[in-house]
mmCIF file of C-alpha atoms and ligand atoms in Angstrom:
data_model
loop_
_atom_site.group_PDB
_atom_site.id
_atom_site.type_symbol
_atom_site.label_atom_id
_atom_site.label_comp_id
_atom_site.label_asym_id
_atom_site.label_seq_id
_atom_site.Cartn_x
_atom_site.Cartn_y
_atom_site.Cartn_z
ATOM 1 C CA UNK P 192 -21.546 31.402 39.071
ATOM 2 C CA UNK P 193 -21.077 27.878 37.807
ATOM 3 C CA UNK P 194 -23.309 25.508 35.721
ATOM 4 C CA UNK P 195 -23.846 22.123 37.382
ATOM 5 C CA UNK P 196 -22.589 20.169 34.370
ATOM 6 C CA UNK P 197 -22.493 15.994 34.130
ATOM 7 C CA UNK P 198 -19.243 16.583 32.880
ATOM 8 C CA UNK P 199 -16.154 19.008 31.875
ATOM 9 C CA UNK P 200 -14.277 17.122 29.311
ATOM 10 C CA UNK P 201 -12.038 20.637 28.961
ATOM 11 C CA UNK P 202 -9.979 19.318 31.647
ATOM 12 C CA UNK P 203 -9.007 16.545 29.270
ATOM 13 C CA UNK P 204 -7.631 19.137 27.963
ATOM 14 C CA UNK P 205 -6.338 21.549 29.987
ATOM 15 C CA UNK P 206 -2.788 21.662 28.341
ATOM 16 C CA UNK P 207 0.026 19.424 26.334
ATOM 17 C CA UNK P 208 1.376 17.660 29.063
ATOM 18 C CA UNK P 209 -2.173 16.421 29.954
ATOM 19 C CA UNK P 210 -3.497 15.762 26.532
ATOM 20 C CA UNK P 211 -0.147 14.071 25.857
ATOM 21 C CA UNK P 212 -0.798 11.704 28.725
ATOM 22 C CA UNK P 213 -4.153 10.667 27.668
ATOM 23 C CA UNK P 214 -3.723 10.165 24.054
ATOM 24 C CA UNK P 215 -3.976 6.773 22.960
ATOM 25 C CA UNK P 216 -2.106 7.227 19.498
ATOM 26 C CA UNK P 217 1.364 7.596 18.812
ATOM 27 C CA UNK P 218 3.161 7.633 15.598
ATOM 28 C CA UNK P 219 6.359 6.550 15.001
ATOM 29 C CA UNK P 220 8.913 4.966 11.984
ATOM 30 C CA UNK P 221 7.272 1.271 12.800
ATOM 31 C CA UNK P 222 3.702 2.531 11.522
ATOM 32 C CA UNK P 223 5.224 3.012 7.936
ATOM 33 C CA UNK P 224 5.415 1.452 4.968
ATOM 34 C CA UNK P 225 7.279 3.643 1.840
ATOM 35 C CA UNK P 226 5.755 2.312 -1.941
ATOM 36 C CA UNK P 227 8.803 3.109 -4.396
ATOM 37 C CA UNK P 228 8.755 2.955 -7.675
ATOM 38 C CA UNK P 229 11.405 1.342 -9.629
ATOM 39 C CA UNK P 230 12.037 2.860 -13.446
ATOM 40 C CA UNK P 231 13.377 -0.210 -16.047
ATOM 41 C CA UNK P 232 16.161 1.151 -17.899
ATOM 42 C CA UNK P 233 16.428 5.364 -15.890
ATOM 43 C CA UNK P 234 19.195 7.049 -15.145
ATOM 44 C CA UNK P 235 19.181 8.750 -11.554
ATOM 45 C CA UNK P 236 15.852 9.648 -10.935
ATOM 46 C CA UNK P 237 12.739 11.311 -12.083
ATOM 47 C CA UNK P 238 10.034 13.504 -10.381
ATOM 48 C CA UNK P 239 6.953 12.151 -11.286
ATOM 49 C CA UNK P 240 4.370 14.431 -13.019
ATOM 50 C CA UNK P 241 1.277 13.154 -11.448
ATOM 51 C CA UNK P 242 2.475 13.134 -8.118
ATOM 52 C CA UNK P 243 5.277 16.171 -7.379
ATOM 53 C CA UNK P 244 7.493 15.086 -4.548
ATOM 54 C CA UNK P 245 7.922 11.447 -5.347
ATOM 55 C CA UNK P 246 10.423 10.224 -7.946
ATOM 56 C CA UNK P 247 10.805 7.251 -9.997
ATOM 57 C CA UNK P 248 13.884 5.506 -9.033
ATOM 58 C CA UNK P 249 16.822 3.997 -11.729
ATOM 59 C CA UNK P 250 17.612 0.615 -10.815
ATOM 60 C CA UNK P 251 21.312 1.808 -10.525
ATOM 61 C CA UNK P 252 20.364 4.384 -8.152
ATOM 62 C CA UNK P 253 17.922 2.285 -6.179
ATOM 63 C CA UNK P 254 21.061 1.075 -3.653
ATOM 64 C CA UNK P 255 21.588 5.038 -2.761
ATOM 65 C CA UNK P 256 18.346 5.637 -1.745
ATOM 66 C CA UNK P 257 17.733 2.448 -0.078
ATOM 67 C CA UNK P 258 20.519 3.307 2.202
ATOM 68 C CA UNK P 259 19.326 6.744 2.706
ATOM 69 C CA UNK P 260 15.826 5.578 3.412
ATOM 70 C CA UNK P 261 17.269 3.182 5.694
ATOM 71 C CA UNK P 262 19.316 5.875 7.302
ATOM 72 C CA UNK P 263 16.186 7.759 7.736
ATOM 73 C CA UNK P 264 14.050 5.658 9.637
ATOM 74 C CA UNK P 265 12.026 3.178 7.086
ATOM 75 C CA UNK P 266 11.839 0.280 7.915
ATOM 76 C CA UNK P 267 9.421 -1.213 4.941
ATOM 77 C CA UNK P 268 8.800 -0.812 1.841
ATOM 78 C CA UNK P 269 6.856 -1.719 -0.993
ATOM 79 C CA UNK P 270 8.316 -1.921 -4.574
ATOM 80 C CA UNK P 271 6.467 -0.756 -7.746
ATOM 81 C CA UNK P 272 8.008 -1.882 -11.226
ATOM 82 C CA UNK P 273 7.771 0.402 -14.016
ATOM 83 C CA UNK P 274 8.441 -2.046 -16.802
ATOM 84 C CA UNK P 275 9.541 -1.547 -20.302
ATOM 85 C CA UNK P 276 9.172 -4.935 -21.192
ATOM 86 C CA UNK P 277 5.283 -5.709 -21.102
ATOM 87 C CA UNK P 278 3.562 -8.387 -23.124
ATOM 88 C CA UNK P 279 -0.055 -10.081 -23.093
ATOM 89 C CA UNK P 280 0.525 -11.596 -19.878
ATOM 90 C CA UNK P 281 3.175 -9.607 -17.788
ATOM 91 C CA UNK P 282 5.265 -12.916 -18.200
ATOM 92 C CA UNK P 283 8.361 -10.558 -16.685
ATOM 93 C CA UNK P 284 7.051 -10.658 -13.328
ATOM 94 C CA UNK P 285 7.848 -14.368 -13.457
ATOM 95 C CA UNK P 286 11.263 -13.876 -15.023
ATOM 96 C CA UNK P 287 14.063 -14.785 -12.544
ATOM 97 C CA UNK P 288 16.295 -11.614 -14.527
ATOM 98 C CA UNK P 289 13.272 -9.348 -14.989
ATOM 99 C CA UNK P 290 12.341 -6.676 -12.864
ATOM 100 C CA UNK P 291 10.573 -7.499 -9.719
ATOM 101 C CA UNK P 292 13.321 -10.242 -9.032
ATOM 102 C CA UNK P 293 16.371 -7.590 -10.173
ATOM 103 C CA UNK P 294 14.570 -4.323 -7.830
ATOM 104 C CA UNK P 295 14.383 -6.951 -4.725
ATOM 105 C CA UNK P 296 17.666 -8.221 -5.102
ATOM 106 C CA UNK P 297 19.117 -4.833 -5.292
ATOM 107 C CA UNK P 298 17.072 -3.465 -1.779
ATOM 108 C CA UNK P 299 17.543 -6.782 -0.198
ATOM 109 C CA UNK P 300 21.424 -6.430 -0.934
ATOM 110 C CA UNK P 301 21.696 -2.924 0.318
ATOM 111 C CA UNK P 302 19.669 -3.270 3.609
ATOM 112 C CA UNK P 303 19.096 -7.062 4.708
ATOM 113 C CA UNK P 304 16.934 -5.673 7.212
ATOM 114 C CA UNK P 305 14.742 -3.615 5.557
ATOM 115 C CA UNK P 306 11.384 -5.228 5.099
ATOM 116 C CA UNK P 307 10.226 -6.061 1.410
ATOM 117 C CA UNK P 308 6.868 -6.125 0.819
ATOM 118 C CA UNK P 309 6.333 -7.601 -3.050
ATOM 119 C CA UNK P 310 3.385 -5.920 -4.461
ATOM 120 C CA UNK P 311 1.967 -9.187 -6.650
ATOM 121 C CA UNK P 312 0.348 -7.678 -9.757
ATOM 122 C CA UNK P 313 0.310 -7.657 -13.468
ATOM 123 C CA UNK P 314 -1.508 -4.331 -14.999
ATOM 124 C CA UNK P 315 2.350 -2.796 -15.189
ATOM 125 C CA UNK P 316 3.744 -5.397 -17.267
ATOM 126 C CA UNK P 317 0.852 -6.259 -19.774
ATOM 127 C CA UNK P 318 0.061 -4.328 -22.671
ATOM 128 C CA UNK P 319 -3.204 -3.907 -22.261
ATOM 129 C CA UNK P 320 -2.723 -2.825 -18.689
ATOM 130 C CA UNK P 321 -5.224 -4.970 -16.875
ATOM 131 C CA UNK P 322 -4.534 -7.083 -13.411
ATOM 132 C CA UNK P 323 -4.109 -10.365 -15.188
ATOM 133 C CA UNK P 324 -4.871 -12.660 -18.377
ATOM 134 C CA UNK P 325 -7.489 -10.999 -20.590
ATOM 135 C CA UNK P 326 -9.570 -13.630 -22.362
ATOM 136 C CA UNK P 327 -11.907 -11.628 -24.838
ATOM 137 C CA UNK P 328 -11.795 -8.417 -22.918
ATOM 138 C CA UNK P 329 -12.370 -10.240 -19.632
ATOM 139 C CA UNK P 330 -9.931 -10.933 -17.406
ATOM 140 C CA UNK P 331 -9.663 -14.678 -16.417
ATOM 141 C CA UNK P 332 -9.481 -15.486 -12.661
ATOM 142 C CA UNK P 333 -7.693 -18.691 -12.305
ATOM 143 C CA UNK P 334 -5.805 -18.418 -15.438
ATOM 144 C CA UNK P 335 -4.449 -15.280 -13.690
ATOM 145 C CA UNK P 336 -3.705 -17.491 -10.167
ATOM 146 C CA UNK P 337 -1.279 -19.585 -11.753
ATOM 147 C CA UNK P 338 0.794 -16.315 -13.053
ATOM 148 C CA UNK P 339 0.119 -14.863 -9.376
ATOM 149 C CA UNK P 340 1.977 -18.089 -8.243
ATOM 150 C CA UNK P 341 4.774 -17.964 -10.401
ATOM 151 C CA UNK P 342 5.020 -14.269 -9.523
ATOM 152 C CA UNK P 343 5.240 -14.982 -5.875
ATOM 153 C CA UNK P 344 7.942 -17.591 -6.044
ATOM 154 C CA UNK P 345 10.139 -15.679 -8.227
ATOM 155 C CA UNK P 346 9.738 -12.396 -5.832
ATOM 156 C CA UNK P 347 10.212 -14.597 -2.694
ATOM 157 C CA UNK P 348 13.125 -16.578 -4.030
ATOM 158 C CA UNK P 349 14.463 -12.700 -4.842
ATOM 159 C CA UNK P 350 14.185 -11.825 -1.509
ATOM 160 C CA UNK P 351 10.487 -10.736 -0.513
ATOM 161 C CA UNK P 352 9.644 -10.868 3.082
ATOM 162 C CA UNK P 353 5.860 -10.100 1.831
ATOM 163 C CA UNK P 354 3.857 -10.819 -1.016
ATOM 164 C CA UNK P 355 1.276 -8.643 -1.351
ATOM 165 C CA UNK P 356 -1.511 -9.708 -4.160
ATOM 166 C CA UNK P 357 -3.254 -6.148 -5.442
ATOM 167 C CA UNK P 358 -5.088 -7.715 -8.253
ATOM 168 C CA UNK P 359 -8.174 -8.685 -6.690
ATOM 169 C CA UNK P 360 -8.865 -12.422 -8.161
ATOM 170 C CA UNK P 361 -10.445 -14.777 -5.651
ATOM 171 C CA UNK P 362 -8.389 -17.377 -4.172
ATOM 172 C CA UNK P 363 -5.269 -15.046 -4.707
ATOM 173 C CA UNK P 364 -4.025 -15.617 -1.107
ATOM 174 C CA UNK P 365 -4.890 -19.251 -1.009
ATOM 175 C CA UNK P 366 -3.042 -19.728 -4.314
ATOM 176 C CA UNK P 367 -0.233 -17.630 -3.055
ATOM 177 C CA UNK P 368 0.145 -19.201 0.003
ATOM 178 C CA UNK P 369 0.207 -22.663 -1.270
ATOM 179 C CA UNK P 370 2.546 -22.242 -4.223
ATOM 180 C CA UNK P 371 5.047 -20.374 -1.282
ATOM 181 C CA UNK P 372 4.505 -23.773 1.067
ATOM 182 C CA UNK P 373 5.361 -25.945 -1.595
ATOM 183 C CA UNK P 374 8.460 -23.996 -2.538
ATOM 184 C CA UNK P 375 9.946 -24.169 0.591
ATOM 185 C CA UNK P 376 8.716 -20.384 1.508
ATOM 186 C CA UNK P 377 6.725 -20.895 4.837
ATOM 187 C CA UNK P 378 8.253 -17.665 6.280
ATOM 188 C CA UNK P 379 7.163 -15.584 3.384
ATOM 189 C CA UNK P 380 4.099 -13.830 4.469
ATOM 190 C CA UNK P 381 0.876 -12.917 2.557
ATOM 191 C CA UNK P 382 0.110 -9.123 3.124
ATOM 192 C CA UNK P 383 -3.364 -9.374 1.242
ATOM 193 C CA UNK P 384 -4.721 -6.060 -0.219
ATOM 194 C CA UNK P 385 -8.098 -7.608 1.175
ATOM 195 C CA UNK P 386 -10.507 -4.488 0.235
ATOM 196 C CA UNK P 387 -9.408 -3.119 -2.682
ATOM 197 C CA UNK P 388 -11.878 -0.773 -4.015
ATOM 198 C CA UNK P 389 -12.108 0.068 -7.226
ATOM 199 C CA UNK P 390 -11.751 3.794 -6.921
ATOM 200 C CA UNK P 391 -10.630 6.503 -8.636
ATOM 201 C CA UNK P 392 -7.869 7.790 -6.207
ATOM 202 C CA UNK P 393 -5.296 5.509 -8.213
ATOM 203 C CA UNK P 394 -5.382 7.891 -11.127
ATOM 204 C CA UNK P 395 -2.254 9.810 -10.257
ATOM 205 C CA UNK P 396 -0.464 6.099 -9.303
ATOM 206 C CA UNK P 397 -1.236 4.922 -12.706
ATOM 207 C CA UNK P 398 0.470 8.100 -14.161
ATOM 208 C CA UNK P 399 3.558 7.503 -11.954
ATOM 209 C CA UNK P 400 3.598 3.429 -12.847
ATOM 210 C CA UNK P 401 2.676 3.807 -16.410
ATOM 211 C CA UNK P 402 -0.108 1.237 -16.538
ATOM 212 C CA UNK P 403 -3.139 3.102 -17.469
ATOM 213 C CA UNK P 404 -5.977 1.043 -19.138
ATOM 214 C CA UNK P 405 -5.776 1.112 -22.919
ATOM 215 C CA UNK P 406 -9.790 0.709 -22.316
ATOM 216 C CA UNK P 407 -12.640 -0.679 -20.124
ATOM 217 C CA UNK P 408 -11.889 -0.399 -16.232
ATOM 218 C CA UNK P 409 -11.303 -2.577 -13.323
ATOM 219 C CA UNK P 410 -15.044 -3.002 -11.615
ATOM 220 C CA UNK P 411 -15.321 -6.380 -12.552
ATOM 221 C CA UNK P 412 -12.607 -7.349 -10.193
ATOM 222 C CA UNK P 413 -11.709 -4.454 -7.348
ATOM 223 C CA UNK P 414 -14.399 -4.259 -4.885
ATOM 224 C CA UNK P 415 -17.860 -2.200 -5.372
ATOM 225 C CA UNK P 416 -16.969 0.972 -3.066
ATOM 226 C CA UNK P 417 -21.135 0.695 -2.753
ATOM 227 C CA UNK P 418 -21.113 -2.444 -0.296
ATOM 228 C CA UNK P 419 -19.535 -2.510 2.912
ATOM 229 C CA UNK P 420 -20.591 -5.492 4.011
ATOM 230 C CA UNK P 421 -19.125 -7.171 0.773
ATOM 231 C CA UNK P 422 -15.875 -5.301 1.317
ATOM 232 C CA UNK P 423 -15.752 -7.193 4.742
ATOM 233 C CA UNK P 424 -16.411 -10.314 4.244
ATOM 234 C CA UNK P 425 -13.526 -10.536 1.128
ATOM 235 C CA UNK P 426 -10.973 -9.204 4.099
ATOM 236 C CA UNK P 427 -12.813 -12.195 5.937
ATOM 237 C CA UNK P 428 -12.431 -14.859 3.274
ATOM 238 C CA UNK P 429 -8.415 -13.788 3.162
ATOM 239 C CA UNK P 430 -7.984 -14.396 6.724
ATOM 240 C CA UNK P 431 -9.520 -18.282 5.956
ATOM 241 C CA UNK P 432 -7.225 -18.446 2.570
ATOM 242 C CA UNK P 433 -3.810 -17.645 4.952
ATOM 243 C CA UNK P 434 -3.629 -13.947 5.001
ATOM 244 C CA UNK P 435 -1.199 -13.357 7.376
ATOM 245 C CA UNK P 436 -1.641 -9.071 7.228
ATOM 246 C CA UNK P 437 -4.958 -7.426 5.545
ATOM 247 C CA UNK P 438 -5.375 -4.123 4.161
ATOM 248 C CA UNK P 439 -8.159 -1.312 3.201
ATOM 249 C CA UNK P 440 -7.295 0.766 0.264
ATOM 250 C CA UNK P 441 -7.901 3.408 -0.299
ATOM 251 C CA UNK P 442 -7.439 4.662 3.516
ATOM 252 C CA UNK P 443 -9.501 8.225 3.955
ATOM 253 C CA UNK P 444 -12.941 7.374 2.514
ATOM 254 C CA UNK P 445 -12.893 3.863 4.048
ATOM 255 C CA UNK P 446 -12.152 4.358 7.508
ATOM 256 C CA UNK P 447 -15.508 2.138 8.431
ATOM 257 C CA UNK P 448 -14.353 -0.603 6.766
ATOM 258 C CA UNK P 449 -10.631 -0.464 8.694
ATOM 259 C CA UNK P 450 -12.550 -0.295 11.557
ATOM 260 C CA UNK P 451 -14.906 -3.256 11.098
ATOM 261 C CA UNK P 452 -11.806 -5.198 9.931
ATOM 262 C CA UNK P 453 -9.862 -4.158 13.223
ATOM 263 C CA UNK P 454 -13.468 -5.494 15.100
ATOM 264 C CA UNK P 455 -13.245 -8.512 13.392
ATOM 265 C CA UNK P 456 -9.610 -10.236 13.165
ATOM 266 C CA UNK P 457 -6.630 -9.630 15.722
ATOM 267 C CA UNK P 458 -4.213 -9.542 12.737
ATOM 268 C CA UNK P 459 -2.368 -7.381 11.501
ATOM 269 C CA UNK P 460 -4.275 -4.819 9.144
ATOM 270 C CA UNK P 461 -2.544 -1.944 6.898
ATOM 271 C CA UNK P 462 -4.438 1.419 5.443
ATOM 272 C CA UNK P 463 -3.091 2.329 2.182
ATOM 273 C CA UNK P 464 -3.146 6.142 1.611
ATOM 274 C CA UNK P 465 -2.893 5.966 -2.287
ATOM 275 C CA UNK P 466 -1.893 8.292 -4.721
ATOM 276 C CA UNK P 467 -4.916 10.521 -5.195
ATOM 277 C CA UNK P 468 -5.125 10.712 -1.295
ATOM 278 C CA UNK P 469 -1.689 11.436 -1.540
ATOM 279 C CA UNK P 470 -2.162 14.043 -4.482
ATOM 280 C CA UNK P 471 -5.350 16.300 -2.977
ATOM 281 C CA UNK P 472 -3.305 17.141 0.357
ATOM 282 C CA UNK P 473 0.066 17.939 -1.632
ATOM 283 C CA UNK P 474 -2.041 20.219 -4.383
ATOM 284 C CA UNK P 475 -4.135 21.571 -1.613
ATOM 285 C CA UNK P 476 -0.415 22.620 0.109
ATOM 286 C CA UNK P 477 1.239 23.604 -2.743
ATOM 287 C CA UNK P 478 -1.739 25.731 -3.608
ATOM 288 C CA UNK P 479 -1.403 27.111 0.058
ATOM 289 C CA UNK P 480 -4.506 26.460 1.278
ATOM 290 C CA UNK P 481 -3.822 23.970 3.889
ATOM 291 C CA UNK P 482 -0.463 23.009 6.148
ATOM 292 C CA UNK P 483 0.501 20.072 4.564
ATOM 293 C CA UNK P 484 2.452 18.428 7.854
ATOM 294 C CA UNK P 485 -0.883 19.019 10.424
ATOM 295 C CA UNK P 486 -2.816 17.328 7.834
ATOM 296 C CA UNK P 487 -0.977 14.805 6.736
ATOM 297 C CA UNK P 488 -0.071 14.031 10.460
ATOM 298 C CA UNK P 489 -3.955 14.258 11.238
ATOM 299 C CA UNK P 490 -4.527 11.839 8.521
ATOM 300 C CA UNK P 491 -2.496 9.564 10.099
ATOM 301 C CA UNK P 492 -3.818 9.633 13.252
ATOM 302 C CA UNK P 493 -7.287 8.928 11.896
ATOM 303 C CA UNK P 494 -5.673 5.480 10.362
ATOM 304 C CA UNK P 495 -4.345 4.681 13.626
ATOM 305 C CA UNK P 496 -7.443 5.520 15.588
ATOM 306 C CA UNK P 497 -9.410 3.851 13.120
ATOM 307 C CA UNK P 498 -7.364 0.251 13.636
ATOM 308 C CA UNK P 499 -4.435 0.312 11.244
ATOM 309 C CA UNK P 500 -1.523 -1.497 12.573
ATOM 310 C CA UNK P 501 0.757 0.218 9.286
ATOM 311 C CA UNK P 502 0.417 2.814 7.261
ATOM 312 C CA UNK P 503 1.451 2.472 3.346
ATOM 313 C CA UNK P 504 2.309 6.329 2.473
ATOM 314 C CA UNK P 505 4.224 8.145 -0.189
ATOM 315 C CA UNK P 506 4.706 10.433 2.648
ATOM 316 C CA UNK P 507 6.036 7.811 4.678
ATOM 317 C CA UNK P 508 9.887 9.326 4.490
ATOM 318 C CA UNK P 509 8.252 12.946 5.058
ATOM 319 C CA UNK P 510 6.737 11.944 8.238
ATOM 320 C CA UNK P 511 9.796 10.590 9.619
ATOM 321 C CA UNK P 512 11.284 14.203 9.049
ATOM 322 C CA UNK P 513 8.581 15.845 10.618
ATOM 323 C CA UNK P 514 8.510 13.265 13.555
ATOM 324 C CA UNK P 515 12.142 14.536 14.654
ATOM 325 C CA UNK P 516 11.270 18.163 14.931
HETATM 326 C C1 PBG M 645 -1.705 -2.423 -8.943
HETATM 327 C C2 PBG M 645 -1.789 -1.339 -7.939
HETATM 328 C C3 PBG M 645 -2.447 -0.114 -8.036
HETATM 329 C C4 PBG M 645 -2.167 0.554 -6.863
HETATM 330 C C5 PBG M 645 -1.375 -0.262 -6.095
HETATM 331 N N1 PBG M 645 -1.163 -1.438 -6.768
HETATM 332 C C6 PBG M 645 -3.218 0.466 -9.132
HETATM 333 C C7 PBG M 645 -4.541 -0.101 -9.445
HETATM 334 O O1 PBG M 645 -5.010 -1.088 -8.873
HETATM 335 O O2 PBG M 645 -5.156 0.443 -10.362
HETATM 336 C C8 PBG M 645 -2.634 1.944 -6.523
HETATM 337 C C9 PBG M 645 -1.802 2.638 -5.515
HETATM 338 C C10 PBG M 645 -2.012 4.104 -5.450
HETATM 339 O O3 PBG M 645 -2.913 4.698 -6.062
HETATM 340 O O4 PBG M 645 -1.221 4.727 -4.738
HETATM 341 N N2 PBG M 645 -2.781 -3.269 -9.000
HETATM 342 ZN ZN1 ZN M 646 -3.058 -4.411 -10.989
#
């Protein structure tokens, strides 16, 4: 006997070849975006502590594994400074020999092709370790925009293909964007990180990039991981500043707010799967208590499905592995 049901969604599923058919998300190497980190003054490279699996790169090894990244598949990537020369101001992020303009000569000698994406920051060059100028413990918006802007030129004039502002002061893209135009750089893009949150998945990051906070935190300038709403209309206010790309970070916990994004712009928009996301599936693996490629591939999906046009991953060059077997 048989129930008279409205409908048997099983035969959806009935086996690979048919589920393969009907499935709407693919991955492949153009979803991916690789964050390295670039060491000041290393030899070779170094394993970082916080986050086993990823290393922190030499400059004078940074050409080898550009080219073997390259070889691999990725076709993006976003460089992280680890600085040894950090002042009140992170003044070497506007220095045409320091080393945001030295790590994106060096990739954009080795692989031309290979897209850069500048993250635009300061909290790894200042001493203090905050996202821009602090002016008695607070840190000063447009004090910080002109240092954003001389940031930006110096990374584009290096070679950037993308600057990508992570330090959350308003009017970052609109400063960005108009310091670029005036410099001649109206093919440099603005990849915006347009809802930042101020969460606490970036612990293991700040252990790898050496720029925890002496004190205090970032809430007064990241995005309230409370609001939604608010977190939408900042993504919303980029787009009207000259965002050419947006982005939700973290990626896992803020899959509404990729989604509303995706609802409300036709551009471009990037999850970032940061460190701690990063760290619980790798811990959880090494511990052996999940398979580390079905969930990682599972949480990629769920970007994807969610909207995400890219995916910025530390298991970007992992994936393309397990996307050959
Ligand atoms: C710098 C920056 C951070 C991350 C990316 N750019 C740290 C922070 O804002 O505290 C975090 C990335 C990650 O956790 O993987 N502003
Ligand atoms: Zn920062």
């Amino acid at each position: 006997m048989s129930f008279d049901l409205p409908f048997r969604f099983r035969r959806l599923r009935k086996n690979k070849t048919i589920r393969d058919l009907i499935s709407r998300v693919e991955l492949t190497a153009n979803d991916f975006v690789y964050p390295i980190f670039v060491e000041e003054g290393l030899e070779g490279r170094a394993e970082s502590d916080s986050l086993p699996g990823v290393f922190r790169v030499g400059e004078t090894a940074l050409a080898a594994e550009i080219n073997m990244l390259w070889e691999k598949g990725i076709k993006a990537v976003m460089l992280f400074g680890v600085s040894h020369h950090k002042d009140e101001e992170g003044s070497d992020t506007w220095d045409e020999e320091g080393l945001i303009a030295r790590m994106i000569r060096i990739v954009k000698d080795q692989a031309p092709d290979m897209v850069i994406m500048a993250d635009a920051c300061f909290c790894q060059y200042t001493t203090h370790g905050h996202c821009g100028v602090l002016i008695n413990d607070h840190v000063d918006n447009d004090l910080t925009l002109e240092n954003l802007q001389k940031q930006a030129i110096n990374a584009a004039e290096a070679g950037a293909d993308f600057i990508a502002p992570s330090a959350m002061m308003d009017g970052q893209v609109m400063a960005i964007r108009d310091a670029l135009d005036e410099a001649g750089f109206e093919d440099v893009g603005v990849l915006s990180y347009s809802s930042k949150f101020a969460s606490d998945l970036y612990g293991p990051f700040r252990g790898a990039a050496g720029c925890s906070l002496k004190q205090g935190d970032r809430k007064a300038y990241q995005a309230d991981y409370r609001h939604y709403e608010l977190a939408l209309e900042e993504s919303m206010v980029d787009i009207e500043e000259g965002a050419d790309m947006l982005m939700v970070k973290p990626g896992t916990l803020y899959l509404d707010v990729l989604k509303g994004i995706r609802e409300n712009t036709s551009l471009p928009v990037a999850a970032y799967h940061v460190s701690g996301e990063y760290a619980m599936i790798k811990h959880a693996a090494l511990a052996g208590a999940l398979d580390e490629k079905k969930v990682v591939l599972e949480t990629m999906v769920a970007f994807k499905r969610a909207g995400a046009d890219l995916v910025i991953t530390y298991y970007a060059p992992q994936i393309l592995d397990w996307l050959k077997d």
